[in-house]
Short mmCIF file of C-alpha atoms and ligand atoms in Angstrom, two decimals:
data_model
loop_
_atom_site.label_atom_id
_atom_site.label_comp_id
_atom_site.label_asym_id
_atom_site.label_seq_id
_atom_site.Cartn_x
_atom_site.Cartn_y
_atom_site.Cartn_z
CA MET A 1 90.47 134.95 105.28
CA GLY A 2 91.25 131.69 107.02
CA ILE A 3 92.77 130.45 110.06
CA LYS A 4 95.99 131.38 111.39
CA ALA A 5 98.10 127.49 112.44
CA GLY A 6 100.85 128.17 114.24
CA ILE A 7 104.05 125.82 114.59
CA VAL A 8 106.46 126.43 117.40
CA LEU A 9 109.83 124.87 118.19
CA GLU A 10 109.48 121.35 120.13
CA ALA A 11 110.71 122.38 123.72
CA SER A 12 110.58 118.75 125.11
CA PRO A 13 114.42 117.97 125.64
CA GLY A 14 116.29 115.58 122.34
CA GLU A 15 113.16 116.37 120.66
CA ARG A 16 114.50 117.27 116.81
CA ARG A 17 111.14 116.89 114.72
CA VAL A 18 108.83 119.74 113.67
CA ALA A 19 105.25 119.52 113.38
CA MET A 20 104.98 121.15 109.90
CA VAL A 21 107.32 120.96 106.51
CA PRO A 22 107.63 123.32 104.00
CA SER A 23 106.31 120.61 101.66
CA ALA A 24 103.34 119.83 103.45
CA LEU A 25 102.35 123.32 103.24
CA SER A 26 100.57 122.80 100.28
CA VAL A 27 97.94 120.72 101.98
CA LEU A 28 96.75 123.55 103.49
CA ASN A 29 96.82 125.97 100.41
CA LYS A 30 93.55 125.93 99.22
CA THR A 31 92.01 126.63 102.67
CA GLY A 32 93.19 129.80 103.43
CA ALA A 33 95.35 129.25 106.20
CA GLU A 34 97.92 131.45 107.30
CA VAL A 35 100.84 129.87 108.64
CA TRP A 36 102.62 131.13 111.84
CA LEU A 37 106.31 129.51 112.54
CA GLU A 38 108.80 130.29 115.64
CA ALA A 39 112.03 131.25 114.12
CA GLY A 40 114.13 128.13 114.07
CA ALA A 41 111.47 125.59 114.57
CA GLY A 42 112.60 123.34 111.61
CA ALA A 43 116.40 123.76 111.57
CA ARG A 44 116.73 120.63 113.67
CA ALA A 45 115.28 118.31 111.42
CA GLY A 46 116.90 120.16 108.22
CA PHE A 47 113.94 123.03 107.27
CA PRO A 48 116.01 126.40 107.35
CA ASP A 49 113.51 129.13 107.96
CA SER A 50 114.22 130.33 104.55
CA GLU A 51 112.04 127.26 103.08
CA TYR A 52 108.95 128.19 104.92
CA THR A 53 109.49 132.02 104.28
CA ALA A 54 109.51 130.96 100.52
CA LYS A 55 106.17 129.37 100.84
CA GLY A 56 104.81 132.34 102.36
CA VAL A 57 105.09 131.58 105.97
CA ARG A 58 105.44 134.17 108.74
CA LEU A 59 108.30 134.03 111.13
CA ALA A 60 107.54 134.78 114.80
CA GLY A 61 108.95 134.57 118.27
CA ARG A 62 107.38 131.76 120.22
CA GLU A 63 105.23 133.58 122.64
CA GLU A 64 103.41 135.48 119.89
CA VAL A 65 103.02 132.44 117.48
CA PHE A 66 101.14 130.69 120.14
CA ALA A 67 99.12 134.09 120.86
CA ALA A 68 98.07 134.86 117.08
CA ALA A 69 97.33 130.91 116.48
CA ASP A 70 94.02 129.61 116.05
CA VAL A 71 95.15 126.36 116.21
CA VAL A 72 98.97 125.13 117.35
CA LEU A 73 100.45 122.27 115.44
CA GLN A 74 103.09 120.13 117.77
CA VAL A 75 104.50 116.72 117.88
CA ARG A 76 104.57 116.47 121.59
CA SER A 77 101.82 118.59 123.04
CA PRO A 78 101.73 118.54 127.53
CA GLY A 79 101.02 115.02 127.95
CA ALA A 80 103.37 114.18 125.83
CA ASN A 81 106.16 116.22 127.36
CA PRO A 82 106.53 115.95 131.08
CA GLU A 83 109.41 118.21 131.13
CA THR A 84 108.71 121.42 129.80
CA GLY A 85 104.93 120.81 128.67
CA ALA A 86 103.73 122.99 131.28
CA GLY A 87 105.78 125.91 130.03
CA ASP A 88 103.78 125.71 126.79
CA LEU A 89 100.64 125.17 128.35
CA ALA A 90 100.86 128.63 130.02
CA LEU A 91 101.16 130.00 126.47
CA MET A 92 98.20 128.62 125.57
CA ARG A 93 94.78 130.63 125.74
CA ARG A 94 90.72 129.53 126.10
CA GLY A 95 89.37 128.63 122.60
CA GLN A 96 92.52 127.60 120.95
CA ALA A 97 92.80 124.43 119.36
CA VAL A 98 96.04 122.52 119.86
CA ILE A 99 96.77 119.12 117.84
CA GLY A 100 99.97 116.96 118.32
CA PHE A 101 100.84 113.52 120.51
CA GLY A 102 99.25 113.93 124.16
CA GLU A 103 99.58 110.38 125.60
CA PRO A 104 95.97 110.85 126.61
CA LEU A 105 95.40 107.54 127.74
CA THR A 106 97.96 107.79 130.62
CA ALA A 107 98.95 111.41 130.92
CA LEU A 108 95.53 112.08 132.18
CA ASP A 109 96.51 115.24 134.25
CA ALA A 110 97.80 117.11 131.20
CA ALA A 111 94.68 116.15 129.74
CA ARG A 112 92.61 117.71 132.88
CA SER A 113 95.28 120.85 132.46
CA LEU A 114 94.42 121.34 128.95
CA ALA A 115 90.45 121.38 129.71
CA GLU A 116 91.07 123.75 132.87
CA ARG A 117 93.06 126.27 130.46
CA GLY A 118 89.76 126.19 127.80
CA VAL A 119 92.38 124.25 125.16
CA SER A 120 90.56 121.84 122.34
CA PHE A 121 93.14 119.74 122.34
CA LEU A 122 93.27 116.97 119.29
CA SER A 123 95.11 113.84 120.12
CA MET A 124 96.94 112.68 117.13
CA GLU A 125 97.27 108.84 119.03
CA LEU A 126 93.36 108.49 118.94
CA MET A 127 93.21 109.06 115.33
CA PRO A 128 90.94 106.26 114.24
CA ARG A 129 92.20 103.27 111.92
CA ILE A 130 89.77 104.02 109.80
CA THR A 131 90.17 104.08 105.88
CA ARG A 132 89.47 107.36 105.43
CA ALA A 133 91.55 108.66 108.49
CA GLN A 134 94.88 106.65 107.14
CA SER A 135 96.72 109.57 105.51
CA MET A 136 95.87 111.32 109.16
CA ASP A 137 97.78 108.14 111.22
CA ALA A 138 100.63 109.57 112.60
CA LEU A 139 100.96 106.75 115.00
CA SER A 140 101.81 104.64 112.02
CA SER A 141 104.03 106.86 110.03
CA MET A 142 106.06 107.22 113.23
CA ALA A 143 106.34 103.26 114.21
CA THR A 144 107.06 102.71 110.26
CA ILE A 145 110.47 104.91 111.34
CA ALA A 146 110.98 103.47 114.27
CA GLY A 147 110.84 99.64 112.94
CA TYR A 148 113.40 101.05 110.47
CA LYS A 149 115.66 102.64 112.77
CA ALA A 150 115.51 99.52 115.38
CA VAL A 151 117.14 97.30 112.94
CA LEU A 152 120.08 99.69 111.91
CA ILE A 153 120.90 100.22 115.73
CA ALA A 154 120.76 96.12 115.82
CA ALA A 155 122.94 95.74 113.34
CA ASP A 156 125.38 98.60 114.61
CA SER A 157 125.53 96.89 118.01
CA LEU A 158 125.95 92.73 116.85
CA PRO A 159 129.72 91.49 116.30
CA ARG A 160 128.32 89.62 113.20
CA MET A 161 127.32 90.85 109.85
CA PHE A 162 123.68 90.68 108.90
CA PRO A 163 123.94 89.25 105.03
CA MET A 164 125.54 86.10 103.98
CA LEU A 165 128.52 86.05 102.30
CA MET A 166 130.50 83.71 100.58
CA THR A 167 134.26 84.98 100.25
CA ALA A 168 137.52 83.52 99.44
CA ALA A 169 137.91 83.96 103.19
CA GLY A 170 135.22 81.82 103.84
CA THR A 171 131.41 81.62 104.18
CA VAL A 172 129.64 84.03 106.45
CA ALA A 173 126.39 83.02 107.94
CA PRO A 174 123.26 85.16 107.91
CA ALA A 175 122.26 86.75 111.19
CA ARG A 176 119.05 85.48 112.40
CA VAL A 177 116.35 88.07 113.25
CA LEU A 178 113.17 87.44 115.32
CA VAL A 179 110.70 90.00 115.13
CA ILE A 180 108.34 89.98 118.25
CA GLY A 181 104.95 91.97 117.40
CA ALA A 182 104.57 92.57 113.38
CA GLY A 183 102.35 95.63 113.78
CA VAL A 184 103.75 98.56 111.41
CA ALA A 185 106.89 98.98 113.52
CA GLY A 186 107.37 95.22 113.29
CA LEU A 187 106.33 94.90 109.45
CA GLN A 188 109.24 97.51 108.76
CA ALA A 189 111.80 95.85 111.00
CA ILE A 190 111.15 92.57 109.31
CA ALA A 191 111.54 94.60 105.79
CA THR A 192 114.62 96.05 106.73
CA ALA A 193 116.29 93.05 108.26
CA ARG A 194 115.64 91.46 105.19
CA ARG A 195 116.73 94.12 103.14
CA LEU A 196 120.09 93.46 105.02
CA GLY A 197 120.24 89.79 104.11
CA ALA A 198 119.52 88.47 107.67
CA VAL A 199 116.97 85.23 108.11
CA VAL A 200 114.18 86.71 109.71
CA SER A 201 111.04 85.33 111.81
CA GLY A 202 108.06 87.25 112.83
CA TYR A 203 106.13 86.49 115.76
CA ASP A 204 102.40 88.12 116.47
CA ILE A 205 99.76 87.46 118.82
CA ARG A 206 97.05 88.49 115.95
CA ALA A 207 97.03 85.48 113.73
CA ALA A 208 95.74 87.65 110.96
CA VAL A 209 99.31 89.11 110.32
CA LYS A 210 100.50 85.29 109.43
CA GLU A 211 100.41 86.63 105.63
CA GLN A 212 102.17 89.92 105.77
CA VAL A 213 105.15 88.59 107.28
CA GLU A 214 105.41 85.72 104.71
CA SER A 215 104.93 88.22 102.24
CA LEU A 216 108.20 89.94 103.31
CA GLY A 217 110.06 86.93 103.23
CA ALA A 218 109.97 86.35 106.95
CA ARG A 219 109.08 82.85 108.45
CA PHE A 220 105.61 83.66 110.76
CA VAL A 221 106.52 81.81 114.34
CA VAL A 222 103.39 80.14 115.68
CA LEU A 223 103.22 79.08 119.31
CA ASP A 224 101.14 76.57 120.83
CA VAL A 225 99.30 79.09 123.13
CA GLU A 226 96.63 80.56 121.13
CA ALA A 227 94.48 82.97 122.65
CA PRO A 228 91.01 81.39 124.01
CA GLY A 229 88.34 81.82 121.98
CA ALA A 230 87.32 82.53 118.46
CA ALA A 231 90.13 82.79 115.76
CA GLY A 232 90.99 86.58 115.61
CA SER A 233 90.16 87.23 119.39
CA ALA A 234 93.82 88.59 120.34
CA GLU A 235 92.39 91.78 118.16
CA ASP A 236 89.88 94.40 118.91
CA LYS A 237 87.99 96.43 116.91
CA GLY A 238 90.24 98.69 115.98
CA GLY A 239 92.86 96.38 114.68
CA TYR A 240 95.08 96.67 117.66
CA ALA A 241 96.11 93.88 120.05
CA LYS A 242 94.07 93.16 123.21
CA ALA A 243 95.47 92.89 126.58
CA MET A 244 95.58 89.26 127.83
CA GLY A 245 95.84 87.82 131.51
CA GLU A 246 98.68 86.75 132.90
CA ASP A 247 98.05 83.24 132.40
CA PHE A 248 98.67 83.80 128.65
CA TYR A 249 101.44 85.70 128.69
CA ARG A 250 103.07 82.97 130.99
CA ARG A 251 102.24 80.34 128.51
CA GLN A 252 103.82 82.57 125.54
CA ARG A 253 106.76 83.10 127.60
CA GLU A 254 107.47 79.48 127.86
CA ALA A 255 106.90 78.77 124.53
CA MET A 256 109.00 81.42 123.34
CA GLY A 257 112.05 80.67 125.19
CA GLY A 258 113.29 78.00 122.86
CA VAL A 259 112.74 79.93 119.74
CA LEU A 260 114.51 83.31 121.18
CA ALA A 261 117.67 80.74 121.91
CA GLU A 262 118.40 80.30 118.29
CA GLN A 263 118.21 84.15 117.01
CA ASN A 264 121.22 86.48 117.04
CA VAL A 265 118.78 89.61 117.17
CA VAL A 266 115.61 90.11 118.87
CA ILE A 267 113.57 93.22 117.78
CA ALA A 268 110.77 93.29 120.25
CA THR A 269 107.84 95.75 119.54
CA ALA A 270 104.57 94.32 121.15
CA ALA A 271 102.45 96.53 122.68
CA VAL A 272 99.10 97.58 123.69
CA PRO A 273 97.65 100.68 123.38
CA GLY A 274 97.22 102.84 126.37
CA ARG A 275 98.70 99.97 128.57
CA LYS A 276 102.13 98.82 129.81
CA ALA A 277 103.86 96.59 127.63
CA PRO A 278 103.52 93.04 127.97
CA VAL A 279 107.07 91.51 129.54
CA LEU A 280 107.51 88.56 126.90
CA ILE A 281 111.26 88.10 127.37
CA THR A 282 112.50 86.86 130.97
CA ARG A 283 115.73 87.15 132.38
CA GLU A 284 116.14 83.36 131.75
CA MET A 285 115.17 83.66 128.24
CA VAL A 286 117.79 86.42 127.54
CA GLU A 287 120.45 83.58 129.48
CA ARG A 288 119.45 81.00 126.80
CA MET A 289 120.78 83.51 124.48
CA ALA A 290 124.34 82.91 122.70
CA PRO A 291 126.84 85.89 124.24
CA GLY A 292 126.99 88.60 121.54
CA SER A 293 123.08 88.49 120.52
CA VAL A 294 121.43 91.83 120.67
CA VAL A 295 117.87 92.60 121.97
CA VAL A 296 116.20 95.98 120.63
CA ASP A 297 113.35 96.82 122.71
CA ILE A 298 111.23 99.54 121.14
CA ALA A 299 108.47 99.12 123.48
CA ALA A 300 111.21 100.66 125.73
CA GLU A 301 108.85 103.67 126.08
CA ARG A 302 106.19 101.60 127.47
CA GLY A 303 108.04 100.10 130.49
CA GLY A 304 109.68 97.33 127.62
CA ASN A 305 109.04 93.88 126.14
CA CYS A 306 111.89 92.51 127.99
CA ALA A 307 112.25 92.21 131.88
CA LEU A 308 115.87 93.48 131.81
CA THR A 309 114.89 96.52 129.35
CA ARG A 310 116.41 99.83 131.06
CA PRO A 311 114.41 102.50 129.13
CA GLY A 312 117.24 104.47 127.20
CA GLU A 313 119.89 102.66 128.18
CA THR A 314 121.88 99.66 127.10
CA VAL A 315 122.03 96.68 129.45
CA GLU A 316 124.77 93.46 129.32
CA HIS A 317 123.68 90.57 130.60
CA GLN A 318 125.74 87.88 130.46
CA GLY A 319 127.59 89.28 126.90
CA VAL A 320 123.69 90.02 125.64
CA SER A 321 122.99 93.55 125.18
CA ILE A 322 119.59 94.84 125.62
CA LEU A 323 119.13 98.25 124.21
CA GLY A 324 116.02 100.23 125.16
CA PRO A 325 116.01 103.13 122.58
CA LEU A 326 113.67 106.02 123.23
CA ASN A 327 112.18 108.38 120.50
CA LEU A 328 113.55 106.63 117.61
CA PRO A 329 111.58 109.02 115.37
CA SER A 330 113.54 111.66 116.37
CA THR A 331 116.88 109.98 115.31
CA VAL A 332 115.21 110.26 111.54
CA PRO A 333 113.80 113.91 112.02
CA TYR A 334 113.88 114.94 108.30
CA HIS A 335 111.77 111.99 107.36
CA ALA A 336 109.96 111.68 110.98
CA SER A 337 108.56 115.52 110.29
CA GLN A 338 107.96 115.15 106.35
CA MET A 339 105.43 111.99 106.88
CA TYR A 340 104.25 113.87 110.72
CA ALA A 341 103.75 116.84 108.76
CA LYS A 342 101.46 115.28 106.28
CA ASN A 343 99.49 113.80 108.60
CA ILE A 344 98.90 116.69 110.65
CA ALA A 345 98.24 119.10 107.76
CA THR A 346 95.68 116.54 106.44
CA PHE A 347 94.12 116.41 109.60
CA LEU A 348 93.76 120.08 110.30
CA LYS A 349 92.34 120.68 106.46
CA TYR A 350 89.70 117.95 107.31
CA LEU A 351 88.83 120.52 109.89
CA ILE A 352 88.27 123.74 108.33
CA GLY A 353 85.35 124.10 107.05
CA LYS A 354 84.06 125.58 103.76
CA GLU A 355 83.91 128.96 105.48
CA GLY A 356 87.88 128.06 105.97
CA LEU A 357 87.08 128.21 109.88
CA LEU A 358 87.80 125.74 112.28
CA VAL A 359 84.71 122.71 112.45
CA LEU A 360 84.98 120.56 115.33
CA ASP A 361 81.89 118.41 114.59
CA ARG A 362 81.60 115.59 117.16
CA GLU A 363 79.04 114.02 115.52
CA ASP A 364 82.18 113.48 113.13
CA GLU A 365 83.73 109.86 114.41
CA ILE A 366 87.30 111.29 113.78
CA VAL A 367 86.75 114.26 115.59
CA ARG A 368 84.96 112.52 118.47
CA GLU A 369 88.01 109.99 118.67
CA THR A 370 90.72 112.65 118.94
CA LEU A 371 89.30 115.46 120.52
CA VAL A 372 90.25 114.96 124.35
CA THR A 373 89.03 118.50 125.75
CA HIS A 374 86.60 121.22 124.66
CA ALA A 375 84.99 124.23 126.55
CA GLY A 376 86.76 123.71 129.55
CA GLU A 377 86.16 119.82 129.73
CA VAL A 378 87.47 116.44 129.23
CA VAL A 379 84.98 115.25 126.36
CA GLN A 380 86.43 112.37 124.97
CA ALA A 381 84.66 108.94 126.04
CA LYS A 382 87.70 106.86 126.99
CA VAL A 383 89.75 109.27 128.43
CA ARG A 384 86.73 110.12 130.56
CA GLU A 385 86.37 106.43 131.26
CA LEU A 386 89.62 106.58 132.80
CA MET A 387 89.14 109.46 134.69
CA GLY A 388 86.13 107.68 136.39
CA LEU A 389 84.02 110.28 134.98
CA ALA A 390 80.22 109.42 133.45
CA ALA A 391 79.96 109.30 129.62
CA PRO A 392 80.21 112.20 127.34
CA GLN A 393 76.74 113.97 126.46
CA THR A 394 77.19 114.29 122.84
CA THR A 395 77.76 110.88 121.86
P1 NAD B 1 101.07 98.40 118.47
O1 NAD B 1 102.14 99.29 118.30
O2 NAD B 1 100.23 98.39 119.55
O3 NAD B 1 101.59 96.78 118.83
C1 NAD B 1 102.82 96.59 117.81
C2 NAD B 1 102.22 94.97 117.55
O4 NAD B 1 102.38 94.31 118.66
C3 NAD B 1 100.83 94.46 117.29
O5 NAD B 1 101.01 94.30 115.81
C4 NAD B 1 100.24 93.54 118.37
O6 NAD B 1 99.55 92.93 117.71
C5 NAD B 1 101.62 93.03 118.51
N1 NAD B 1 101.33 92.74 120.23
C6 NAD B 1 100.71 92.87 121.09
N2 NAD B 1 100.49 92.32 121.91
C7 NAD B 1 101.41 91.07 122.09
C8 NAD B 1 102.18 89.84 122.53
N3 NAD B 1 101.69 89.81 123.71
N4 NAD B 1 102.53 89.14 121.54
C9 NAD B 1 103.14 88.96 120.52
N5 NAD B 1 102.90 90.43 119.50
C10 NAD B 1 101.91 91.01 120.23
O7 NAD B 1 100.07 98.36 117.11
P2 NAD B 1 100.06 98.99 115.64
O8 NAD B 1 101.50 98.51 114.96
O9 NAD B 1 100.05 100.19 115.69
O10 NAD B 1 98.93 98.40 114.29
C11 NAD B 1 98.44 97.20 114.95
C12 NAD B 1 97.93 96.93 113.25
O11 NAD B 1 96.66 97.97 113.38
C13 NAD B 1 98.51 96.76 112.38
O12 NAD B 1 99.00 95.60 111.88
C14 NAD B 1 97.24 97.07 111.34
O13 NAD B 1 96.60 95.36 111.32
C15 NAD B 1 95.93 97.82 112.02
N6 NAD B 1 96.63 99.23 111.51
C16 NAD B 1 95.22 99.94 110.83
C17 NAD B 1 95.54 101.05 110.39
C18 NAD B 1 94.02 101.43 109.63
O14 NAD B 1 93.30 100.77 109.00
N7 NAD B 1 93.95 102.37 109.04
C19 NAD B 1 96.28 101.88 110.19
C20 NAD B 1 97.56 101.37 111.23
C21 NAD B 1 97.57 99.61 111.72
#
C-alpha cells in the first residue's frame, strides 16, 4: 500500500492550472500511490474527470480529498494564494505533507501558519538549481510559458507586424524587440520573437548568458556598467542574479535609455529571487520611446521593471502601452499544467521511499532546500533567517 496523494481544484481566483494531469500519473505508477482528485479539478485546464478515472484516480469532494491525502499536491498553496489560502489551510491536518508554490521568501505569515498547523510544506520555488533536480524545476517550466506568452501579448498590442514583409504594397520593416533579463523566460521570449520574425536584442546583468542570447539569433546588448569586481560577480552560486546596489541600477538605467528609444517592443523579465524586481525602465525612458511602442513587464508580479507598470493593468503613457500581466502560465493552462504536473510528480516520486511511504530526509539537499515547515516549526534556513530565527539544527 502506497501513499494517498490528493489533488484539489485550485481555489485562487482566476487560476486555471491543476497540479496533476492524467499523463503525468505514470510517473507515480511504481510507487503504489493512490491518487484522489476533487471532481472537476482539471476541467479548467482541459482535463475532464473521465481522463483521470480511466487511469485509476478516485474522485471525491474537496474536504474528503484534504482529509484522505497523505500528500496534497497544489499549484498555489497558502503563501501563493492570499485570497483563499486560509480556507485550504483550515482543511489541512497535522502530519500532512503539502507540495506547491508558496512564495516562502516573502509570504512569511503563511509559512508560520503552515508550521502551526503541523503541515510539512515543500515549496516548488525553492527547488535547487542542480542537474538532478532539473526535471522538478517548476519555476523554469512556468517561466518558459510566461516568456512565450509575453511575446504574443506584445505582438497583439503592437500596431505593427513582427516580420519583415516584401509585398507589392511595399516593404514592411520588422519589429525591433528588446528582451531585458535573459533567464528562462527571457530566452523563451527571444526565441518566440525570432520565430515571429522580429529583430531581437537581449540584455542581462549576467554576462554568462551572452552566448545563449546569440545562439537564438539575437544581439546581446552590452552596457558599459558591468558589475563591480570579478567577471560573473552579478551571479550567485545558484545561477540567479544577485541584488545590486542602487548606484549600479542608476548607471544601468542611464545606459539603457538610448537602447530603449530604438525599440518597438520591450519585454522585461528581470527578477532577483525573493526581492522586489529592480526598476530598470524609468518614466523618462518610456517618454523617449516612439508612440505605439509596447512594454510587456512580466516582472509585474514582483512590482515590475518599469516605473509606470501597474500589476494586472495596461497603462498608456504618451502613446506607449505598458502592460503588467499577472499569472501568464494560467493563461496557457493545458501545457502549464502538463509541465507542472511532470515536475511535481517527479518530485513526489523522489520523496517516496522503497516502502512506498514519504521520506523527508533533511540530509538530502533537495529536501533540505524545499522543506519549509515540518513538525510544527519553520525549518528552511533562508526562511528562518528572514524571520530572524536561529539557523535550523539539522543542517
Ligand atoms: P529570474 O527569473 O530570477 O530572473 C530573470 C533574469 O533577469 C535572470 O537572467 C537575471 O540575471 C536577470 N536580471 C536580474 N536583474 C537584472 C538587471 N538588473 N538587469 C538585467 N537583467 C537582470 O531567473 P531565472 O530565469 O529563473 O533563472 C536564471 C538562471 O538560472 C538561468 O538563466 C539559468 O542560468 C539558471 N538556471 C539553472 C537551472 C539548473 O541548473 N537546473 C535551471 C533553471 C535556471
